[in-house]
XYZ file of C-alpha atoms in Angstrom:
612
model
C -1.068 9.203 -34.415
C -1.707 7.653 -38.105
C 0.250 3.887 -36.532
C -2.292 4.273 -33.707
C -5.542 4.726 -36.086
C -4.068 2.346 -38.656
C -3.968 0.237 -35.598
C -7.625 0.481 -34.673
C -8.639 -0.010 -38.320
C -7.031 -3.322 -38.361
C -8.232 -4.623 -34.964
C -11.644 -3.517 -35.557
C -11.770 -5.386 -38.842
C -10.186 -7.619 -37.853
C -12.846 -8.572 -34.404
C -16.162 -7.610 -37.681
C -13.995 -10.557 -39.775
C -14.274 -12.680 -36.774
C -17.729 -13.253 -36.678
C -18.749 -16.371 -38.923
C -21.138 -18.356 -38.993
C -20.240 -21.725 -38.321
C -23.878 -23.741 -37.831
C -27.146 -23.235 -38.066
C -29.299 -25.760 -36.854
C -31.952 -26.616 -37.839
C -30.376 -26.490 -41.209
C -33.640 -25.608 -43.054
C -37.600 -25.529 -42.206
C -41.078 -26.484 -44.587
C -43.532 -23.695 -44.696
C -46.890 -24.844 -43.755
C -46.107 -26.500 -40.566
C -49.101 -26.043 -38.077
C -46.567 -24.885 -34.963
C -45.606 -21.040 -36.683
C -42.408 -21.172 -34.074
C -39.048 -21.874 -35.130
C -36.340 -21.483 -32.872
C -32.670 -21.301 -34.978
C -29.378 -21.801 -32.787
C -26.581 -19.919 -34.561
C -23.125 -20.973 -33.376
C -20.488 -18.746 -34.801
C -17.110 -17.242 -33.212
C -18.243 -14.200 -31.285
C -21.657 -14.443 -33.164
C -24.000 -13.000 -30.347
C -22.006 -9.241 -31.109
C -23.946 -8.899 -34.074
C -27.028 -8.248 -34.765
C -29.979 -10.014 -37.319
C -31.728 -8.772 -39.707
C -34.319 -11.059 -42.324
C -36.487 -9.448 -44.703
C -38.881 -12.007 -46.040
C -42.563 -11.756 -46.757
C -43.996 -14.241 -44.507
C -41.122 -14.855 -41.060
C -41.096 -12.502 -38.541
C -38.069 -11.980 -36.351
C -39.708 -12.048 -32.926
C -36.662 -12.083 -30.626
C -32.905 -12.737 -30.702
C -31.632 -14.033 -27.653
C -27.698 -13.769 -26.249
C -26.629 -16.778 -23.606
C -23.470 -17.388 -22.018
C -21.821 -18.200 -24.449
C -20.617 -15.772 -27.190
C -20.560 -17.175 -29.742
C -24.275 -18.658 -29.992
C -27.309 -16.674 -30.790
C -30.884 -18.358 -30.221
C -33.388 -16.532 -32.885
C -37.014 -16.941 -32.499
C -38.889 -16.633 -36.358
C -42.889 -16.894 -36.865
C -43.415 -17.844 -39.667
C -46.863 -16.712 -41.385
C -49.382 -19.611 -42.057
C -49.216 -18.356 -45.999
C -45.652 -17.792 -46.053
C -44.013 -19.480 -48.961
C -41.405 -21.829 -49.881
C -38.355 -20.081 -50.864
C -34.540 -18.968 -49.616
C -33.991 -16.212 -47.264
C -30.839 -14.206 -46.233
C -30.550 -14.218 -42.378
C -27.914 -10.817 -42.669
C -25.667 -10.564 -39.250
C -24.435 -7.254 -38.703
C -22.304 -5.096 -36.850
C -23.488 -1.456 -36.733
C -24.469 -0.868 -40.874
C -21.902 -3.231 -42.163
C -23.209 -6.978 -42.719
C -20.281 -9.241 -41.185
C -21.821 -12.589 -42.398
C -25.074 -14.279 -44.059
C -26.707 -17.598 -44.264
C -29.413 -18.374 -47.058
C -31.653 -19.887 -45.053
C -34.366 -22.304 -47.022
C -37.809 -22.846 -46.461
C -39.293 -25.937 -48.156
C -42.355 -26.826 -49.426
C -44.134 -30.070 -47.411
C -44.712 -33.161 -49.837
C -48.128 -33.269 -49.855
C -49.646 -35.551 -47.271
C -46.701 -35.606 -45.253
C -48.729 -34.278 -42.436
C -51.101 -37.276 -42.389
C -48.822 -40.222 -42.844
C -49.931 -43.127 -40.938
C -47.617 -44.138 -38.387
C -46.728 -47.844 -37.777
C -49.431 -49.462 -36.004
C -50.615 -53.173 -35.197
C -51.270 -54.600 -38.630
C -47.216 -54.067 -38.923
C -44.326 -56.146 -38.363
C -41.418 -54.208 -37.499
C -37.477 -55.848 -38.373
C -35.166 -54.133 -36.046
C -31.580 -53.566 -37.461
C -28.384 -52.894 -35.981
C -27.052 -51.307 -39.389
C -23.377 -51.790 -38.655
C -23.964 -55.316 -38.279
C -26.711 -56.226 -41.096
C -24.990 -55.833 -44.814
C -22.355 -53.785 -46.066
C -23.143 -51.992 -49.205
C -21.412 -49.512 -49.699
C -17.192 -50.748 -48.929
C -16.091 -47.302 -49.443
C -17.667 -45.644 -46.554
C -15.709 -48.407 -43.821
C -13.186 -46.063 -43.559
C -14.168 -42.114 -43.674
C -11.294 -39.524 -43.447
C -11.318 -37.680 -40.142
C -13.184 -39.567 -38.178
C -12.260 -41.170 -35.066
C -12.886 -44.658 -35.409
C -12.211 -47.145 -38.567
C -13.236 -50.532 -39.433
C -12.457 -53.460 -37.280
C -14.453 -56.671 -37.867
C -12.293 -58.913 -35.807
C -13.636 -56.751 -32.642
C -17.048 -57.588 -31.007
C -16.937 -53.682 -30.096
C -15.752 -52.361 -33.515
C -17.279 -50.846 -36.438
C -17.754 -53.734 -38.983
C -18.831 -51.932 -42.030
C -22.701 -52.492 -42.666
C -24.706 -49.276 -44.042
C -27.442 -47.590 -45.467
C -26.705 -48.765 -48.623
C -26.762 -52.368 -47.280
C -30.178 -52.248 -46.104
C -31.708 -50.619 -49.343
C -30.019 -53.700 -51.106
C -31.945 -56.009 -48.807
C -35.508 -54.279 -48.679
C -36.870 -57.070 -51.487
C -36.042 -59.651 -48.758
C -37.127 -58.285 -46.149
C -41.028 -57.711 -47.996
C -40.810 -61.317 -49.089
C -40.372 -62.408 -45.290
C -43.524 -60.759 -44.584
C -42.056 -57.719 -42.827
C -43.978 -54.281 -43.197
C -41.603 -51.760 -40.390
C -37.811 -51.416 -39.676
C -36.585 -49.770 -37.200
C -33.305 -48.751 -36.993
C -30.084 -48.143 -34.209
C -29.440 -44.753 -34.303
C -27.705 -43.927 -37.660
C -26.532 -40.142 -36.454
C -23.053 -39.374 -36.298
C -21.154 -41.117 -33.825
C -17.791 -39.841 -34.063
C -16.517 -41.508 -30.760
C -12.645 -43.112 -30.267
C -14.265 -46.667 -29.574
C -17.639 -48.699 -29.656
C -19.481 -46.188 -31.546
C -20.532 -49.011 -33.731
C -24.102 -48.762 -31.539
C -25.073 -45.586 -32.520
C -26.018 -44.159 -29.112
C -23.430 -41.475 -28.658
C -24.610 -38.666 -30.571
C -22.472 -36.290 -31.902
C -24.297 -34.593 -34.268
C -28.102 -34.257 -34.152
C -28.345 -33.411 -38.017
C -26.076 -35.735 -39.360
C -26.070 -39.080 -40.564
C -22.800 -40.936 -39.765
C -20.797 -41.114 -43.230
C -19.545 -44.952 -42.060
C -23.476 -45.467 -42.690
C -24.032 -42.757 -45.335
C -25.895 -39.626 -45.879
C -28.112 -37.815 -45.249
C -29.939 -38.269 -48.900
C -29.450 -42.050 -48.630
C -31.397 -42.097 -45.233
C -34.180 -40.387 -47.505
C -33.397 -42.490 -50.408
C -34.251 -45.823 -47.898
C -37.667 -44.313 -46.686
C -38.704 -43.822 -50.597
C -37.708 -47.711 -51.138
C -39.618 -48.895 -48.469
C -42.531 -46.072 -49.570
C -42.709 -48.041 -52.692
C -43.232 -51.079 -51.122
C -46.000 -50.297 -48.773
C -43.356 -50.376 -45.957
C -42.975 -47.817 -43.094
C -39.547 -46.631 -41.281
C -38.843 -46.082 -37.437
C -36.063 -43.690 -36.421
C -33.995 -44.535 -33.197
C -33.771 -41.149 -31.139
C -32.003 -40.220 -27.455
C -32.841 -37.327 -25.930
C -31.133 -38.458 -22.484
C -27.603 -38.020 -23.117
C -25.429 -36.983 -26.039
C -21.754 -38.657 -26.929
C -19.008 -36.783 -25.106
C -17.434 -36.017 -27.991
C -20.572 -33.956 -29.527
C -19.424 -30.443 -31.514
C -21.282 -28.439 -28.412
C -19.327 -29.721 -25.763
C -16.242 -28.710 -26.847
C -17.877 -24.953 -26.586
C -21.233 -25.369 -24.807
C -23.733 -22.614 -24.830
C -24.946 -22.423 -21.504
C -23.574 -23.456 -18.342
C -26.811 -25.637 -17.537
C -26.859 -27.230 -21.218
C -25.377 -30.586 -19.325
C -26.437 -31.917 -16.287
C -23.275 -32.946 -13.269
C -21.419 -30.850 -15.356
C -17.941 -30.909 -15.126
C -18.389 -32.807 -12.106
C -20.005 -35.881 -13.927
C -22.212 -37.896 -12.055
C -23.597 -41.421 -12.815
C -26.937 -41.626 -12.732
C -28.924 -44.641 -10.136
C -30.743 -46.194 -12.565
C -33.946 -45.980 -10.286
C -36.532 -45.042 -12.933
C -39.471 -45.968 -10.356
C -38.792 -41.692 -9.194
C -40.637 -40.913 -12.003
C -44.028 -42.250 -10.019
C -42.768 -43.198 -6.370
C -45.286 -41.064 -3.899
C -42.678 -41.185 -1.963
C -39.739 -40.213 -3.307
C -37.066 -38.090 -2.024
C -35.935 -34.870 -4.305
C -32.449 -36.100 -3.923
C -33.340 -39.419 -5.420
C -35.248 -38.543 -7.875
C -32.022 -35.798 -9.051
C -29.463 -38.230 -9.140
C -31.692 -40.446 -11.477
C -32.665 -37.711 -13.955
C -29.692 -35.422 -14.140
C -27.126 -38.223 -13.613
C -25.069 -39.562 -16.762
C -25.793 -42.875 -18.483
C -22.407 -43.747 -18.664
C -19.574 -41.713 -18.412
C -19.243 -41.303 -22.203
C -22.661 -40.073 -22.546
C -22.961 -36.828 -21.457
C -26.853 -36.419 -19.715
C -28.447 -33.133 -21.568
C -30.597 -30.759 -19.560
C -34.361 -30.675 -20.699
C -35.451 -28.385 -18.273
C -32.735 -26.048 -20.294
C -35.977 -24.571 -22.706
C -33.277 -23.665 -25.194
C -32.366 -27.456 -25.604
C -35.710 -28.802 -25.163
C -36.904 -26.896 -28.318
C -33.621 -28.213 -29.931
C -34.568 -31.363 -29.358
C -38.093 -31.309 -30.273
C -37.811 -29.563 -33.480
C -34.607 -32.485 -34.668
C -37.725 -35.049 -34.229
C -40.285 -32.993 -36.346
C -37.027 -31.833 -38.664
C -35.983 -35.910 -39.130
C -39.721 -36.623 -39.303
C -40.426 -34.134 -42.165
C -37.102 -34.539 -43.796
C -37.030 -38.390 -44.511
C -40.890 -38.783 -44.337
C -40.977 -40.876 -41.032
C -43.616 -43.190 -39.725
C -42.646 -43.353 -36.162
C -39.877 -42.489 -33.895
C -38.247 -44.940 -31.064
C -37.054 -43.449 -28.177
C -34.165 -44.590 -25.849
C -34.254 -44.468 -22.265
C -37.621 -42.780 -22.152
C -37.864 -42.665 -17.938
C -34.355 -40.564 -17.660
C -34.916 -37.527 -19.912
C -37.185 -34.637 -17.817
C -40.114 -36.310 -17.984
C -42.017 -32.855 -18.488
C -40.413 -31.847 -21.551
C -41.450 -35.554 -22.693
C -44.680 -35.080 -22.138
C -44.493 -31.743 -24.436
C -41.948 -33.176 -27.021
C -45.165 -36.048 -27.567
C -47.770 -33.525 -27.954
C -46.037 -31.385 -30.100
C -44.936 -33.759 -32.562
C -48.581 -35.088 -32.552
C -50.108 -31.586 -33.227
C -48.097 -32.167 -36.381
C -48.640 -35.880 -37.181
C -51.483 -36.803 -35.738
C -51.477 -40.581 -37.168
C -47.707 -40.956 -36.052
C -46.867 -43.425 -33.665
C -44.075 -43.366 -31.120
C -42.613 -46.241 -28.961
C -40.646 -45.416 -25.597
C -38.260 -47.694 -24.180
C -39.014 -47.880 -20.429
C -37.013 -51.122 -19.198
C -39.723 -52.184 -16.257
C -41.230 -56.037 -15.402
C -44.025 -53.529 -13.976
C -47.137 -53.397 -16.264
C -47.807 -50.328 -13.646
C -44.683 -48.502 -14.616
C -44.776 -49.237 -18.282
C -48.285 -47.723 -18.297
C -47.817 -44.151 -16.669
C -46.038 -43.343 -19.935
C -48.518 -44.145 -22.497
C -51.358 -41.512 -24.368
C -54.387 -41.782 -22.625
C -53.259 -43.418 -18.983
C -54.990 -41.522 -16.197
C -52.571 -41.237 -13.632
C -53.243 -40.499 -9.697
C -50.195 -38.357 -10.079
C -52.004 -35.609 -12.678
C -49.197 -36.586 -14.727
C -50.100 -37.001 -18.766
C -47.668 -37.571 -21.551
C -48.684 -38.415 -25.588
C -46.760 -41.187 -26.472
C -49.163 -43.863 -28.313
C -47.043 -46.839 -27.946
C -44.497 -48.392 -25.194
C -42.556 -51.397 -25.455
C -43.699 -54.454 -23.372
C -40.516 -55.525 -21.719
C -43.251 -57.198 -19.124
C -44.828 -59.443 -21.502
C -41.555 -60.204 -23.340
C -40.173 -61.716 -19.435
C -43.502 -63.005 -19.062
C -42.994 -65.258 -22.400
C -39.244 -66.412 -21.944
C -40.123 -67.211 -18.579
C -43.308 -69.490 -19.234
C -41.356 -71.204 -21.953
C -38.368 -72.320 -19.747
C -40.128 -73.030 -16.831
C -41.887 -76.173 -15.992
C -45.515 -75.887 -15.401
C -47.119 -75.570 -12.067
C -49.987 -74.050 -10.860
C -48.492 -70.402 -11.107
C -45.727 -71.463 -13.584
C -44.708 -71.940 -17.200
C -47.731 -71.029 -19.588
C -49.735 -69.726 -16.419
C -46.995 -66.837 -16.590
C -48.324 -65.511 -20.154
C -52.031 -65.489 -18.481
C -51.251 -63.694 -15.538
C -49.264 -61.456 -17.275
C -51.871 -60.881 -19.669
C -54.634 -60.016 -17.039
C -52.203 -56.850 -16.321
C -53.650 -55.586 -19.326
C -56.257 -53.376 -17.774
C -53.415 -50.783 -16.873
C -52.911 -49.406 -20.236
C -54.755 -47.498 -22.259
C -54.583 -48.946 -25.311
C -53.115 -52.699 -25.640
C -53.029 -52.823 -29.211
C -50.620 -49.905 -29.555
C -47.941 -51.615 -27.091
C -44.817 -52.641 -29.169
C -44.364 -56.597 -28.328
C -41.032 -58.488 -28.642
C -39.516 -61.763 -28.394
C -35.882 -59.843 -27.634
C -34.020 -56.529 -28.995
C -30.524 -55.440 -29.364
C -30.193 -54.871 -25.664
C -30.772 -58.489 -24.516
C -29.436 -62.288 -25.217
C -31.346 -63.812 -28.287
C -34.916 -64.819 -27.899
C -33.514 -68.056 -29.256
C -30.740 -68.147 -26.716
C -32.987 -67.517 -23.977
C -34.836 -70.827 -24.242
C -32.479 -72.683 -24.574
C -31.821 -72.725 -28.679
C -35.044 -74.701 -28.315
C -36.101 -74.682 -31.487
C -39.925 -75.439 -30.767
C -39.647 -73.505 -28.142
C -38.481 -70.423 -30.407
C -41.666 -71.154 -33.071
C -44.059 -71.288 -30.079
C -42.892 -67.666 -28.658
C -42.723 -66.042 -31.985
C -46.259 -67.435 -32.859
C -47.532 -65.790 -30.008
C -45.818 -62.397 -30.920
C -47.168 -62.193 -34.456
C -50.850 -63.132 -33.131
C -51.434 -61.721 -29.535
C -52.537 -58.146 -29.224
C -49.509 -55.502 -29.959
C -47.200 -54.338 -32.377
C -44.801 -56.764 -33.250
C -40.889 -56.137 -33.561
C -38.287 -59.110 -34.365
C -35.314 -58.591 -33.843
C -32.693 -58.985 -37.187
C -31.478 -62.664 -37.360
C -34.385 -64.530 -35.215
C -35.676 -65.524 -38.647
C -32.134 -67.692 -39.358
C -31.738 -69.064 -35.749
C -28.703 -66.294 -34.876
C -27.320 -66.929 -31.710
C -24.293 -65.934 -29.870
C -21.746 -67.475 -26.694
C -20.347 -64.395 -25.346
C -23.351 -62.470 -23.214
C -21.909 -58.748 -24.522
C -23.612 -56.555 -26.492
C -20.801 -56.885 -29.206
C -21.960 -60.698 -29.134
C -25.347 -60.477 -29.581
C -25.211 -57.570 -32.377
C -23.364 -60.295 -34.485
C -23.159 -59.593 -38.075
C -25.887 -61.245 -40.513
C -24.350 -64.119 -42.858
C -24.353 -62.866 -46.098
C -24.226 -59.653 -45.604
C -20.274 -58.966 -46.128
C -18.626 -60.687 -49.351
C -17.273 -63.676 -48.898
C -19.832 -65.055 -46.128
C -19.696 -68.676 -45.925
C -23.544 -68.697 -45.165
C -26.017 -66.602 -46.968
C -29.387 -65.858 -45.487
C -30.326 -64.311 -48.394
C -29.884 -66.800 -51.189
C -29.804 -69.895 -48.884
C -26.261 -70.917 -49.278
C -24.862 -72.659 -46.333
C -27.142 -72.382 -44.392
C -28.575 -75.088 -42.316
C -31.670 -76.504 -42.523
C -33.121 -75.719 -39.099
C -32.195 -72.215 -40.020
C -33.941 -72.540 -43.746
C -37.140 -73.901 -41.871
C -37.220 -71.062 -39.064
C -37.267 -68.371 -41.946
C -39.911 -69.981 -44.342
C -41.994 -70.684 -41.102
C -41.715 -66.941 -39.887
C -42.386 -65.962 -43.393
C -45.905 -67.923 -43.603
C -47.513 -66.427 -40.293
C -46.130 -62.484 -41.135
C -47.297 -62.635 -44.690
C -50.719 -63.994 -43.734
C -50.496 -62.185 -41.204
C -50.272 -58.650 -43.509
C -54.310 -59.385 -44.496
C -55.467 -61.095 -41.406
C -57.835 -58.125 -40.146
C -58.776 -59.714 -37.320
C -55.234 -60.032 -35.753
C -54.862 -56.356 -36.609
C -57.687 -55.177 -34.432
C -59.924 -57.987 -33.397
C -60.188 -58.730 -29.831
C -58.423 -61.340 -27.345
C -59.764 -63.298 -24.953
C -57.551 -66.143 -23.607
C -58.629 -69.383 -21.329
C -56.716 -70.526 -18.221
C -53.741 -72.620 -19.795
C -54.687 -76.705 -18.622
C -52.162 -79.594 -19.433
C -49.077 -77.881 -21.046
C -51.413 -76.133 -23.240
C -52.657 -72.125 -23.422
C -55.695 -71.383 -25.710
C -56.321 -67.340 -27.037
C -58.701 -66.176 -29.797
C -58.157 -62.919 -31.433
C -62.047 -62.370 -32.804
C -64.464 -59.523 -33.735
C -68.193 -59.831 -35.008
C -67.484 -61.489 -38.052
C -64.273 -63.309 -37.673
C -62.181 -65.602 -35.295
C -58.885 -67.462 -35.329
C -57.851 -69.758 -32.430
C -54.473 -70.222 -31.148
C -53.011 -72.496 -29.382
C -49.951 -73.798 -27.730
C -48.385 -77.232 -26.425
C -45.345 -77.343 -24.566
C -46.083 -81.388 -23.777
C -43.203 -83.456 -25.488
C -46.407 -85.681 -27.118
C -49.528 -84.055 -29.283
C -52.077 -82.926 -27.421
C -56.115 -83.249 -28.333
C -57.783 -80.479 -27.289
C -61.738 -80.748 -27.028
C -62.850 -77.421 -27.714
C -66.462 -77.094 -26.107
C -64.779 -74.930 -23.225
C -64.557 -71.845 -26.010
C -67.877 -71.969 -26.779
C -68.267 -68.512 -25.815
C -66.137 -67.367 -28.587
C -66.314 -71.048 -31.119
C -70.332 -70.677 -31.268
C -71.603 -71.081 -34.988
C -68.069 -71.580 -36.087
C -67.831 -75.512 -37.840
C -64.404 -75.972 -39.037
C -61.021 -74.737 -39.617
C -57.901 -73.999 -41.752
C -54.295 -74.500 -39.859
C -52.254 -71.700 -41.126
C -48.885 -73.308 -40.437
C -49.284 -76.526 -41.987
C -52.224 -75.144 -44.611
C -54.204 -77.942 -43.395
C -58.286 -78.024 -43.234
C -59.823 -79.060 -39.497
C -63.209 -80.433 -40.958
C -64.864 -80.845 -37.012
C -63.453 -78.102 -34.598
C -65.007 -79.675 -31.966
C -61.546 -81.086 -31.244
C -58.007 -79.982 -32.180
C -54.658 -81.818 -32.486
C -51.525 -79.957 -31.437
C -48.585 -81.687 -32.316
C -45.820 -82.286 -29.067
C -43.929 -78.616 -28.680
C -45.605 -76.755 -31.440
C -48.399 -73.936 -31.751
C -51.479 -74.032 -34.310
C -53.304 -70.941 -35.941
C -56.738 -71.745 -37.185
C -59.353 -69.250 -39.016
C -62.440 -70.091 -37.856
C -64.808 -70.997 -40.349
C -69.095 -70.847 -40.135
């Protein structure tokens, strides 16, 4: 009888000893926040047989839910709108004995932090693939325990560039005139292959270590703090990376969508507005995968959908955040998007946040953005899009020859589209991204045709974004992703060509970067580009004519695709023009004494403040 008992002891202490746990996420929360819910997942080996106790002035345990899955516990605090900063023990327990603890942490909000001003359209934003812009840091290439290591000679591998390297180049990147970067997602990818893009997720609260830390992440919002600069994060709330922590040990059954059964999803993001859609159709585009190694999460799972909208405000708080990017924006639930937006607007009201919806269709782009009345009922909170119409529109009207609906006529047209958002000035405007061949590539490595399309970015309505290496000419043979996402010269030692110092570098490549430089650091005090209006004139001859103007200010811009310099007589603006004298070319710096007229050199595009 004593065997048997001693028996029972040791299995009983030994099922209390099992319980541990192993995550807590999120990892810590700021008193003060104006939402008083916090939702905690606890993952832990048979966690959900205990039970929670927290005594802290200030955070009420409202509810402790069990799933599926044993070993997670969902708890549910409210937290007290005068509750303070401070550590709290969150005590799991099995009848009176405490099995495990976590000191949870409440900090205290940096003052301000809820009224930072998110990037809007007196920025210029520098997008970054980090593994492919400068290496900083060599030590983190290759990280201990993780699945993939460095391999430069591979257009798919990691190559090495970091946190670290981008801190190193912020100096540069303020003298070019640049005032936003937005990064590829820098969470943990801890994928076999390709996980150089950042894409796969496997942690939500992690920084990848082959990029850094956490703390340097923070460290490179301070830097660019100091400079007057502001800091994009690259999120995904679609899909996950297959090789996540969770779905080795997922907590509920509906946490992933075509689950084990993995289905691909058909791309047709059109169900997201079609009047006619069918249900099935409108399924397999939602809850189907993006690829096969991205698993596609479950929104409509209100356990994940507060997961994923407290990582935004948790990322937001924690680095001090300006605005978020977010991938795939038609393919998550689009009603949890439209509450993930509010919510993280209740708490930032001047933050901005860009969606990616890839559509030609200034009528699809639109139904996403704050503000956009749509016949649906539908309304989501997301301030900005990103104009993949008007970046077509521009490539197009470049190559092609003009005709009477062709070349230049194709930015005008476009342009008249613009009565189908809500608010022009907050769409994100781009000669190309990470996703597509080189704006430079795309015309042809034309470049005069390259000037002309990035002086129309930096002074049409819209938030401009270049992408890293447009500045130096970068362009690419192979049409892959690993092509284009080409590493920057002079970001690895030993770099023949340094776009940094100069060195080797050709001087097309020199000019390009001291002419982008002019227009985006006039650009930083030009008011009128900020927030003035646009009115454009029916392009004639080769040659397109736009004014960004308000009551007390007006630039004109215009640009000649002709192979010879064009005169342009200017007494067709005189609806804008009237009372204005003469001029100053921004480009060249030179001084138009009689705007009546205006030379435009062959293949080239003048800026000219208007003067009275």
């Amino acid at each position: 009888m004593k065997k048997l008992i001693t028996l029972f002891i040791i299995l009983l202490t030994l099922n209390v000893v099992g319980q541990e746990v192993a995550r807590v996420e999120p990892p810590n929360w700021w008193a003060g926040m104006k939402n008083p819910d916090l939702q905690l997942l606890i993952y832990g080996k048979d966690i959900s047989k205990t039970d929670v106790v927290i005594d802290y002035p200030g955070v009420t345990l409202e509810a402790t839910t069990k799933v599926e899955n044993p070993n997670y516990l969902f708890i549910d605090l409210k937290l007290a709108e005068d509750v303070k900063a401070g550590e709290f023990e969150i005590q799991f327990k099995q009848g009176d004995k405490i099995v495990d603890s976590y000191t949870y942490e409440l900090w205290s909000r940096e003052q301000g932090s809820a009224k930072r001003e998110g990037f809007n359209s007196s920025d210029v934003i520098y997008l970054i693939t980090p593994d492919r812009f400068v290496n900083g840091d060599t030590s983190n290439d290759e990280v201990e325990g993780m699945k993939e290591g460095l391999d430069r000679d591979y257009n798919y591998g990691r190559h090495g560039g970091d946190i670290r390297g981008i801190i190193n180049s912020l100096d540069y990147l303020q003298d070019m005139g640049f005032t936003a970067v937005w990064l590829n997602p820098v969470l943990e990818n801890d994928m076999p292959e390709s996980s150089y893009h950042g894409y796969a997720c496997t942690d939500f609260y992690q920084v990848d270590r082959r990029y850094g830390s956490n703390e340097e992440y923070r460290e490179l919002n301070e830097e660019l703090d100091k400079r007057g600069m502001k800091l994009i994060m690259d999120l995904i709330f679609n899909h996950c990376g297959s090789e996540h922590w969770w779905m080795h040990d997922m907590p509920m059954s509906d946490w992933i969508n075509n689950y084990p059964d993995m289905k691909i999803t058909n791309h047709r993001r059109t169900v997201n507005q079609d009047p006619h859609v069918s249900e099935a159709d409108r399924k397999a585009m939602v809850d189907g995968w993006f690829v096969s190694a991205m698993p596609d999460m479950n929104q409509k799972n209100p356990y994940l959908a507060k997961y994923l909208i407290q990582n935004s405000i948790w990322w937001t708080e924690y680095v001090g955040l300006e605005g978020i990017r977010q991938d795939t924006w038609p393919y998550p639930d689009k009603n949890m998007m439209s509450d993930w937006t509010k919510e993280l607007l209740v708490e930032y009201p001047n933050f901005n946040i860009v969606g990616e919806e890839w559509s030609l269709n200034p009528a699809i782009v639109s139904y996403w953005q704050k503000g956009k009345y749509n016949a649906d009922g539908y309304k989501n909170y997301a301030p900005s899009m990103m104009d993949f119409p008007l970046q077509n529109a521009v490539a197009e009207a470049l190559k092609n020859e003009e005709s009477w609906d062709g070349g230049l006529m194709q930015i005008y047209e476009m342009l008249s589209n613009d009565f189908q958002y809500p608010a022009t000035e907050n769409l994100t405007i781009f000669p190309d991204n990470h996703d597509m061949s080189r704006f430079y590539v795309q015309v042809g490595e034309d470049v005069d045709l390259l000037k002309m399309g990035v002086t129309f970015f930096l002074t049409t309505r819209g938030i401009p974004q270049i992408y890293y290496g447009t500045e130096i000419l970068m362009r690419h043979d192979g049409s892959e992703h690993g092509d284009i996402r080409a590493d920057y010269p002079g970001g690895w030692e030993g770099d023949k060509v340094n776009a940094f110092t100069g060195e080797g570098m050709s001087d097309a490549a020199k000019d390009m970067q001291q002419y982008i430089s002019k227009i985006q650091n006039w650009r930083k005090s030009a008011d009128v580009i900020h927030h003035g209006k646009l009115m454009h004139f029916v392009p004639e001859d080769g040659t397109y004519t736009y004014f960004r103007y308000n009551k007390d200010e007006a630039v004109m811009v215009i640009l000649n695709k002709n192979t010879e310099a064009k005169t342009i007589k200017t007494d067709r603006f005189n609806e804008v023009i009237d009372g204005y004298k003469s001029g100053k070319e921004i480009i060249s710096g030179n001084t138009i004494p009689d705007i009546s007229e205006v030379i435009v050199p062959a293949k080239s595009a003048v800026i000219v403040e208007l003067n009275k």
